[in-house]
XYZ file of C-alpha atoms in Angstrom:
505
model
C 23.042 -15.349 -10.337
C 26.408 -13.652 -10.005
C 26.248 -11.210 -7.103
C 26.793 -7.568 -7.869
C 29.726 -5.577 -6.379
C 27.427 -4.367 -3.546
C 26.295 -7.925 -2.821
C 29.802 -9.188 -2.831
C 31.080 -6.740 -0.173
C 28.176 -7.946 2.102
C 28.906 -11.615 1.440
C 32.602 -11.191 2.188
C 32.068 -9.029 5.327
C 33.921 -10.285 8.540
C 33.248 -7.718 11.116
C 31.158 -7.570 14.362
C 28.014 -5.495 13.373
C 26.930 -4.455 9.932
C 24.000 -2.227 8.805
C 22.856 -2.901 5.203
C 20.701 -0.074 3.807
C 18.711 -1.823 1.130
C 16.231 -0.217 -1.287
C 13.020 -1.923 -2.340
C 13.655 -4.990 -4.502
C 17.340 -4.983 -4.185
C 17.685 -8.754 -3.213
C 18.415 -8.360 0.522
C 17.175 -11.862 1.383
C 19.123 -13.277 -1.604
C 22.159 -11.582 -0.371
C 21.747 -12.861 3.288
C 21.189 -16.407 1.721
C 24.468 -16.156 -0.102
C 26.227 -14.803 3.037
C 25.005 -17.951 4.855
C 26.095 -20.201 2.166
C 29.551 -18.580 2.221
C 29.791 -19.265 5.989
C 28.463 -22.814 6.411
C 30.090 -23.377 9.795
C 28.547 -20.407 11.397
C 25.265 -21.086 13.404
C 22.807 -18.329 12.159
C 19.416 -17.025 13.456
C 17.294 -15.230 10.741
C 14.747 -12.946 12.408
C 11.680 -12.495 10.219
C 9.189 -9.705 10.499
C 6.176 -12.101 10.292
C 5.300 -15.706 9.824
C 4.813 -15.570 6.179
C 8.270 -14.261 5.604
C 9.611 -16.723 8.015
C 8.082 -19.639 6.052
C 9.341 -18.451 2.860
C 12.835 -17.947 4.379
C 12.946 -21.505 5.713
C 12.597 -22.828 2.036
C 15.441 -20.628 0.950
C 18.121 -20.522 3.613
C 20.831 -23.313 3.999
C 20.697 -25.720 7.018
C 23.024 -23.655 9.107
C 20.342 -20.995 9.448
C 17.302 -21.183 11.690
C 14.403 -18.795 10.899
C 12.270 -17.430 13.419
C 9.886 -14.688 14.284
C 10.359 -12.535 17.446
C 7.179 -13.981 18.805
C 8.281 -17.499 17.998
C 11.481 -16.922 20.015
C 9.300 -16.013 22.966
C 6.682 -18.736 22.451
C 8.312 -21.708 24.333
C 9.217 -19.775 27.570
C 6.271 -17.449 27.822
C 3.666 -17.531 24.998
C 2.528 -21.084 25.414
C 1.568 -20.532 28.931
C -0.994 -17.849 27.981
C -2.298 -19.896 24.891
C -5.845 -20.155 26.291
C -6.239 -16.394 26.890
C -4.539 -15.024 23.917
C -6.310 -12.301 21.846
C -5.164 -10.095 18.887
C -5.805 -6.862 20.782
C -7.476 -5.613 23.941
C -10.704 -3.855 23.792
C -11.366 -0.702 25.483
C -14.384 -2.477 27.156
C -12.140 -5.145 28.413
C -10.227 -2.504 30.272
C -13.348 -0.686 31.493
C -14.537 -3.906 32.847
C -11.264 -4.696 34.753
C -11.122 -1.195 36.228
C -14.873 -1.366 37.073
C -15.476 2.007 35.350
C -17.371 3.725 32.530
C -14.753 6.439 32.470
C -13.933 5.716 28.887
C -11.039 8.308 28.604
C -9.343 6.580 31.611
C -9.800 3.148 30.076
C -8.387 4.431 26.722
C -5.343 6.362 28.125
C -4.489 3.407 30.389
C -4.433 1.132 27.466
C -2.430 3.453 25.331
C 0.067 3.757 28.236
C 0.298 -0.012 28.539
C 0.899 -0.412 24.776
C 3.737 2.148 24.821
C 5.454 0.303 27.591
C 4.995 -3.071 25.729
C 6.695 -1.665 22.700
C 9.510 0.037 24.705
C 12.708 -1.478 26.019
C 11.897 -0.211 29.529
C 11.725 -2.687 32.592
C 8.700 -0.936 34.262
C 5.694 1.030 33.384
C 6.437 4.730 34.325
C 5.259 8.232 33.604
C 7.416 8.185 30.452
C 4.839 5.967 28.942
C 1.846 8.200 29.376
C 0.296 9.884 26.392
C 1.066 13.571 25.868
C -0.658 15.862 28.369
C -2.905 17.309 25.619
C -4.321 13.639 25.151
C -5.055 13.103 28.745
C -8.291 15.157 28.915
C -7.302 16.613 32.314
C -6.922 13.228 33.946
C -4.352 12.898 36.770
C -1.129 11.440 35.564
C -0.880 9.125 38.592
C -4.372 7.783 38.127
C -3.711 6.738 34.438
C -0.325 5.086 35.423
C -2.035 3.260 38.340
C -4.660 1.923 35.895
C -2.010 0.828 33.399
C -0.078 -1.061 36.246
C -3.325 -2.878 37.216
C -3.761 -3.975 33.582
C -0.215 -5.186 33.327
C -0.510 -7.093 36.631
C -3.664 -8.775 35.568
C -2.345 -9.697 32.101
C 0.782 -11.356 33.588
C -0.864 -13.253 36.380
C -0.805 -16.867 35.535
C -4.157 -17.578 37.474
C -6.091 -14.800 35.803
C -8.729 -14.973 33.024
C -7.915 -11.581 31.584
C -7.051 -11.643 27.910
C -3.415 -11.549 26.946
C -2.002 -10.074 23.724
C 0.987 -11.441 21.920
C 2.958 -8.359 22.693
C 2.577 -9.249 26.373
C 4.585 -12.481 26.198
C 7.082 -10.838 23.809
C 7.719 -8.094 26.528
C 8.092 -10.837 29.155
C 10.725 -12.556 26.939
C 12.615 -9.255 26.515
C 12.567 -8.682 30.281
C 13.976 -12.190 30.838
C 17.210 -11.091 29.164
C 17.537 -13.921 26.800
C 21.185 -15.012 25.824
C 20.813 -15.804 22.126
C 24.677 -16.217 21.693
C 24.500 -19.580 23.550
C 22.864 -21.011 20.449
C 23.785 -18.786 17.579
C 26.980 -17.128 16.294
C 25.406 -14.664 13.918
C 21.935 -12.898 13.969
C 20.461 -11.774 10.646
C 17.952 -9.021 11.634
C 15.532 -8.292 8.719
C 13.252 -5.318 8.182
C 15.063 -3.548 11.041
C 13.688 -0.095 10.069
C 10.326 -1.116 11.587
C 11.649 -2.861 14.814
C 10.106 -1.940 18.241
C 12.606 -0.994 20.955
C 11.414 -4.111 22.835
C 12.918 -6.331 20.111
C 15.865 -4.273 18.930
C 17.029 -3.848 22.429
C 17.619 -7.617 23.157
C 19.050 -8.212 19.689
C 21.655 -5.466 19.764
C 22.690 -6.463 23.252
C 23.708 -9.817 22.271
C 27.673 -10.441 22.068
C 27.363 -12.308 18.809
C 27.795 -10.979 15.240
C 24.831 -9.121 13.947
C 23.762 -8.070 10.480
C 20.789 -5.651 10.247
C 19.039 -5.048 6.957
C 16.302 -2.555 6.098
C 15.100 0.429 4.195
C 14.445 3.544 6.249
C 11.827 4.574 3.584
C 9.841 1.506 4.237
C 9.346 2.402 7.975
C 5.551 2.440 8.004
C 4.744 1.135 11.506
C 5.900 4.092 13.623
C 2.291 4.656 14.756
C 2.652 1.331 16.625
C 5.747 2.293 18.490
C 8.345 1.146 15.769
C 11.804 2.963 15.647
C 14.450 2.651 13.026
C 16.896 0.175 14.568
C 19.346 0.950 11.679
C 20.301 4.252 13.295
C 20.467 3.045 16.905
C 23.262 4.596 19.056
C 24.350 0.997 19.706
C 25.424 0.889 16.009
C 27.549 4.027 16.033
C 30.760 2.060 15.280
C 28.985 -0.562 12.934
C 30.079 -1.093 9.440
C 27.597 0.289 6.785
C 26.969 -0.959 3.279
C 24.212 -0.289 0.567
C 22.020 -2.347 -1.802
C 20.716 0.039 -4.524
C 20.297 -2.175 -7.546
C 16.588 -3.440 -7.660
C 15.861 -6.557 -9.575
C 12.094 -6.302 -9.011
C 11.326 -3.545 -11.516
C 12.904 -1.701 -14.374
C 13.940 1.957 -15.028
C 10.350 3.334 -15.375
C 9.209 2.432 -11.870
C 12.627 3.233 -10.545
C 12.178 6.804 -11.809
C 9.009 7.283 -9.742
C 10.570 5.679 -6.753
C 13.578 7.907 -7.002
C 11.483 11.000 -7.222
C 9.675 10.008 -4.060
C 13.068 9.321 -2.416
C 14.274 12.708 -3.449
C 11.206 14.311 -1.887
C 12.136 12.437 1.324
C 15.664 14.034 1.063
C 17.695 11.017 -0.188
C 20.577 11.553 -2.509
C 21.243 7.903 -3.541
C 19.182 6.384 -6.268
C 17.657 3.061 -7.066
C 18.869 1.529 -10.226
C 16.107 -0.537 -11.891
C 17.503 -3.806 -13.208
C 14.339 -5.888 -13.501
C 13.760 -5.468 -17.194
C 11.229 -3.639 -19.241
C 8.520 -1.964 -17.248
C 5.990 0.941 -17.706
C 4.140 3.552 -15.856
C 0.708 4.173 -17.375
C -2.495 6.018 -16.660
C -4.641 2.932 -16.899
C -4.181 -0.876 -17.211
C -3.465 -2.049 -20.707
C -6.136 -4.007 -22.271
C -5.787 -7.715 -21.681
C -3.908 -7.414 -18.387
C -4.534 -10.887 -16.691
C -4.211 -9.801 -13.129
C -3.567 -6.664 -11.126
C -3.221 -5.672 -7.464
C -5.148 -2.610 -6.107
C -3.239 -1.149 -3.207
C -5.286 1.268 -0.967
C -4.308 3.436 2.027
C -7.373 2.582 4.185
C -9.551 -0.411 4.983
C -12.386 1.458 3.435
C -10.377 1.802 0.280
C -9.896 -1.955 0.151
C -13.546 -2.721 0.729
C -14.500 -0.194 -1.867
C -12.075 -1.393 -4.584
C -13.099 -5.035 -3.943
C -16.781 -4.133 -4.231
C -16.156 -2.275 -7.528
C -14.377 -5.319 -8.978
C -16.946 -7.767 -7.505
C -19.770 -5.930 -9.050
C -18.231 -6.430 -12.569
C -18.122 -10.083 -11.954
C -14.310 -10.246 -11.288
C -12.869 -12.729 -8.694
C -11.169 -11.026 -5.846
C -8.306 -12.204 -3.640
C -8.006 -10.350 -0.318
C -4.376 -10.466 1.113
C -4.811 -11.813 4.648
C -8.367 -13.053 3.878
C -11.599 -11.001 4.161
C -11.628 -11.606 7.921
C -8.355 -9.832 8.162
C -10.253 -6.618 7.398
C -12.855 -7.394 10.097
C -15.760 -7.999 7.697
C -17.336 -10.248 10.240
C -17.270 -7.783 13.012
C -18.678 -5.080 10.620
C -21.594 -7.348 9.825
C -22.352 -7.899 13.434
C -22.203 -4.105 13.938
C -24.788 -3.675 11.116
C -27.236 -5.976 12.862
C -26.739 -4.143 16.009
C -27.414 -0.881 14.296
C -30.716 -2.173 12.895
C -31.790 -3.654 16.169
C -31.585 -7.377 15.038
C -29.332 -8.840 17.778
C -30.449 -12.463 16.946
C -28.326 -12.349 13.881
C -25.216 -11.229 15.667
C -22.555 -14.004 15.716
C -20.181 -12.615 18.484
C -21.571 -12.665 22.030
C -18.838 -10.048 22.861
C -20.777 -7.266 20.963
C -24.082 -7.672 22.855
C -22.404 -8.297 26.131
C -20.430 -4.931 25.867
C -23.164 -2.809 24.335
C -27.003 -2.768 24.886
C -27.586 -1.156 21.511
C -25.885 0.724 18.736
C -26.178 4.133 20.222
C -24.136 2.893 23.216
C -21.405 1.612 20.853
C -21.488 4.925 18.789
C -21.185 7.114 21.935
C -18.447 4.843 23.433
C -16.602 5.104 20.109
C -16.864 8.836 20.271
C -15.793 9.026 23.974
C -12.761 6.802 23.655
C -11.696 7.853 20.155
C -11.035 4.125 19.583
C -9.764 3.790 16.006
C -11.389 0.317 15.333
C -14.701 1.365 16.766
C -14.656 4.657 14.734
C -13.721 2.619 11.784
C -16.905 0.500 12.214
C -19.220 3.425 12.520
C -17.672 5.179 9.403
C -17.883 1.989 7.238
C -21.584 1.403 8.143
C -22.266 4.903 6.830
C -20.355 4.406 3.683
C -21.432 0.908 2.599
C -25.298 0.807 2.622
C -27.207 -1.643 2.475
C -24.350 -3.596 4.043
C -25.816 -7.242 3.872
C -26.398 -7.032 0.193
C -22.918 -5.643 -0.473
C -21.266 -8.226 1.712
C -23.025 -10.954 -0.171
C -21.544 -9.756 -3.449
C -18.079 -9.562 -1.734
C -18.256 -13.021 -0.276
C -19.590 -14.545 -3.584
C -16.640 -13.150 -5.586
C -14.014 -13.767 -2.989
C -11.382 -16.563 -3.731
C -8.867 -18.098 -1.299
C -6.181 -18.623 -3.777
C -4.499 -15.653 -5.561
C -3.883 -17.812 -8.672
C -7.768 -17.903 -9.050
C -8.358 -14.158 -8.840
C -8.590 -11.526 -11.403
C -7.935 -8.748 -8.777
C -5.936 -8.763 -5.605
C -6.895 -6.117 -2.854
C -4.691 -4.996 -0.038
C -3.730 -2.049 2.173
C -0.393 -0.451 1.704
C 0.812 -1.557 5.076
C -0.001 -5.178 4.325
C 1.614 -5.011 0.813
C 5.157 -4.552 2.301
C 7.275 -7.489 1.353
C 5.050 -8.510 -1.580
C 5.072 -7.852 -5.286
C 2.954 -8.032 -8.324
C 3.394 -7.828 -12.104
C 0.657 -5.047 -12.304
C -0.187 -2.693 -9.544
C -2.833 0.056 -9.325
C -2.919 2.602 -6.660
C -6.239 3.681 -5.114
C -7.049 7.405 -4.602
C -7.450 7.218 -0.764
C -3.765 8.141 0.076
C -3.216 11.271 2.127
C -1.953 14.331 0.310
C 1.694 14.786 1.443
C 1.431 18.421 0.573
C -1.457 19.018 2.977
C -0.298 22.006 5.119
C -2.059 20.427 8.119
C 0.371 17.450 8.099
C 3.334 17.731 10.463
C 6.763 16.760 9.229
C 6.513 13.288 10.936
C 3.094 12.618 9.454
C 4.343 13.650 5.882
C 7.309 11.388 6.204
C 5.054 8.420 7.215
C 2.658 9.134 4.254
C 5.591 9.469 1.801
C 6.984 6.188 2.924
C 3.599 4.555 2.232
C 3.577 6.015 -1.299
C 7.103 4.693 -1.832
C 6.172 1.134 -0.545
C 3.075 0.992 -2.811
C 4.845 2.163 -5.914
C 7.739 -0.279 -5.534
C 5.345 -3.275 -5.327
C 5.048 -3.315 -9.097
C 7.198 -5.554 -11.284
C 6.103 -4.661 -14.935
C 3.193 -2.283 -14.828
C 2.478 0.646 -12.383
C -0.846 2.718 -12.605
C -0.062 5.547 -10.165
C -2.893 7.459 -8.607
C -3.263 11.197 -9.213
C -1.277 12.165 -5.959
C 1.745 10.303 -7.119
C 1.381 11.755 -10.553
C 1.397 15.227 -9.203
C 4.334 14.701 -6.664
C 6.548 12.915 -9.157
C 5.430 14.329 -12.466
C 5.390 10.785 -13.945
C 2.322 11.449 -16.008
C -0.027 14.283 -16.642
C -2.558 14.469 -13.809
C -5.021 11.698 -14.211
C -8.498 12.826 -15.288
C -11.388 12.863 -12.916
C -11.939 14.330 -9.434
C -9.553 13.987 -6.626
C -12.020 12.768 -4.017
C -11.180 9.769 -1.888
C -13.257 6.547 -2.508
C -15.625 7.421 0.446
C -16.576 10.765 -1.299
C -14.675 12.912 1.151
C -11.829 15.214 0.669
C -8.285 14.846 1.689
C -8.978 16.298 5.184
C -11.280 13.274 5.814
C -8.635 11.025 4.593
C -6.269 12.383 7.062
C -8.693 11.943 9.785
C -8.845 8.289 8.755
C -5.141 7.734 9.093
C -5.632 5.010 11.666
C -8.329 2.913 10.028
C -6.078 0.976 7.653
C -3.522 0.100 10.248
C -5.289 -2.313 12.515
C -6.123 -5.344 10.455
C -2.563 -6.354 9.594
C -1.076 -5.931 13.080
C -2.280 -8.834 15.028
C 0.588 -10.587 16.761
C -0.966 -13.827 15.971
C 0.537 -13.727 12.353
C 3.827 -13.916 14.005
C 3.345 -17.035 16.053
C 4.168 -20.561 14.766
């Protein structure tokens, strides 16, 4: 395909550092591919956000480009040494056992402090990584910091048996000050708007040429410590170019996206060049397949259940287990005092009964534990419902009638027909602070721009953008609670898609 004028400028670029601001569906990967083809003698490193993107990129980029995830870069020197101890995330009970305490607030704040350090570019854990004073429950700062240091020391000891997260060996890699310029001449840094300081620091410090590509309005992982590398002070003198022509969708979806962008304060507009598309109040009859995008894990399970009960085959992006269905089933058997049916020994080792689990979830405010308690209340009787879900689930999307996914997991993907669930947080809620409103607006933008041909917006998008008359029906979220409950559930959709294991080879 003949490059647009915007793409041609990027392909012909010869500077030291370049920032490419790319709206959704504007062909950023194709543009980087064309840049690599135009510079065949340059040794290039393409840094992908996750393994799936890396694998797709390997099939597309020419031979002079190596495609890696950040975790894959860190694996040979550090990750492989911890292979037997790797876990997707630390549990608050792991921390409490290590510290030999049932002071749950201490365990939780120490874990939060450690995670803040792991996401940062800093060399040592310090008071800067502690939670806000209002979140410490009166705990002494020195005590929290000391506990976090104990955890870090135990995780990095080679002779320890304490679990290690993927973020741990990535942090060790950053602290080793890697010299990427010894192997590559150019670094192509994708999805830079959602980079953690731990990754952007060692990339931007390299003396080789660097191209960063991203969309600030697709920054949706700030709750995990992500910062927009596109506006890093280290890029103050960088060249800046734009990609605004979207080949994914046409003018109808582009109009909705532009209204959301304007709400966020953006003055530039997406031009939809993807052909004929439509924004409609419901799926047209005969639509072969659609994707339902939800804000929360509860929304994903609820939409999957609705479709399964009508006999439709359902594909779960990331698999059912990616939404912790197995852990939820174990928790149900604990709640009805039937421990012999529990598959994971971890659960019964940590908790004597469901009341102990519930009280620990309340005391620690752990989002995953709180999610489990809420889902048990929402989906009853759980075993019968899970049996329906499992029966209708398929492992290949081509076999499905419906795909279900969270907004977070949907980033980087696209479907011909997209339907938005009604569990998104109202961005006009006066209780939202400006930062929360920005994050929720970005999630709406990401979800809308997954559609190629057909978009069925939810009532919230219709109200905000005026793209359709308000959809009929009540405005309650799928769990029957109002927007305040949806806001309280902000964290519960974020956990399933964040495991570092998906970034490892």
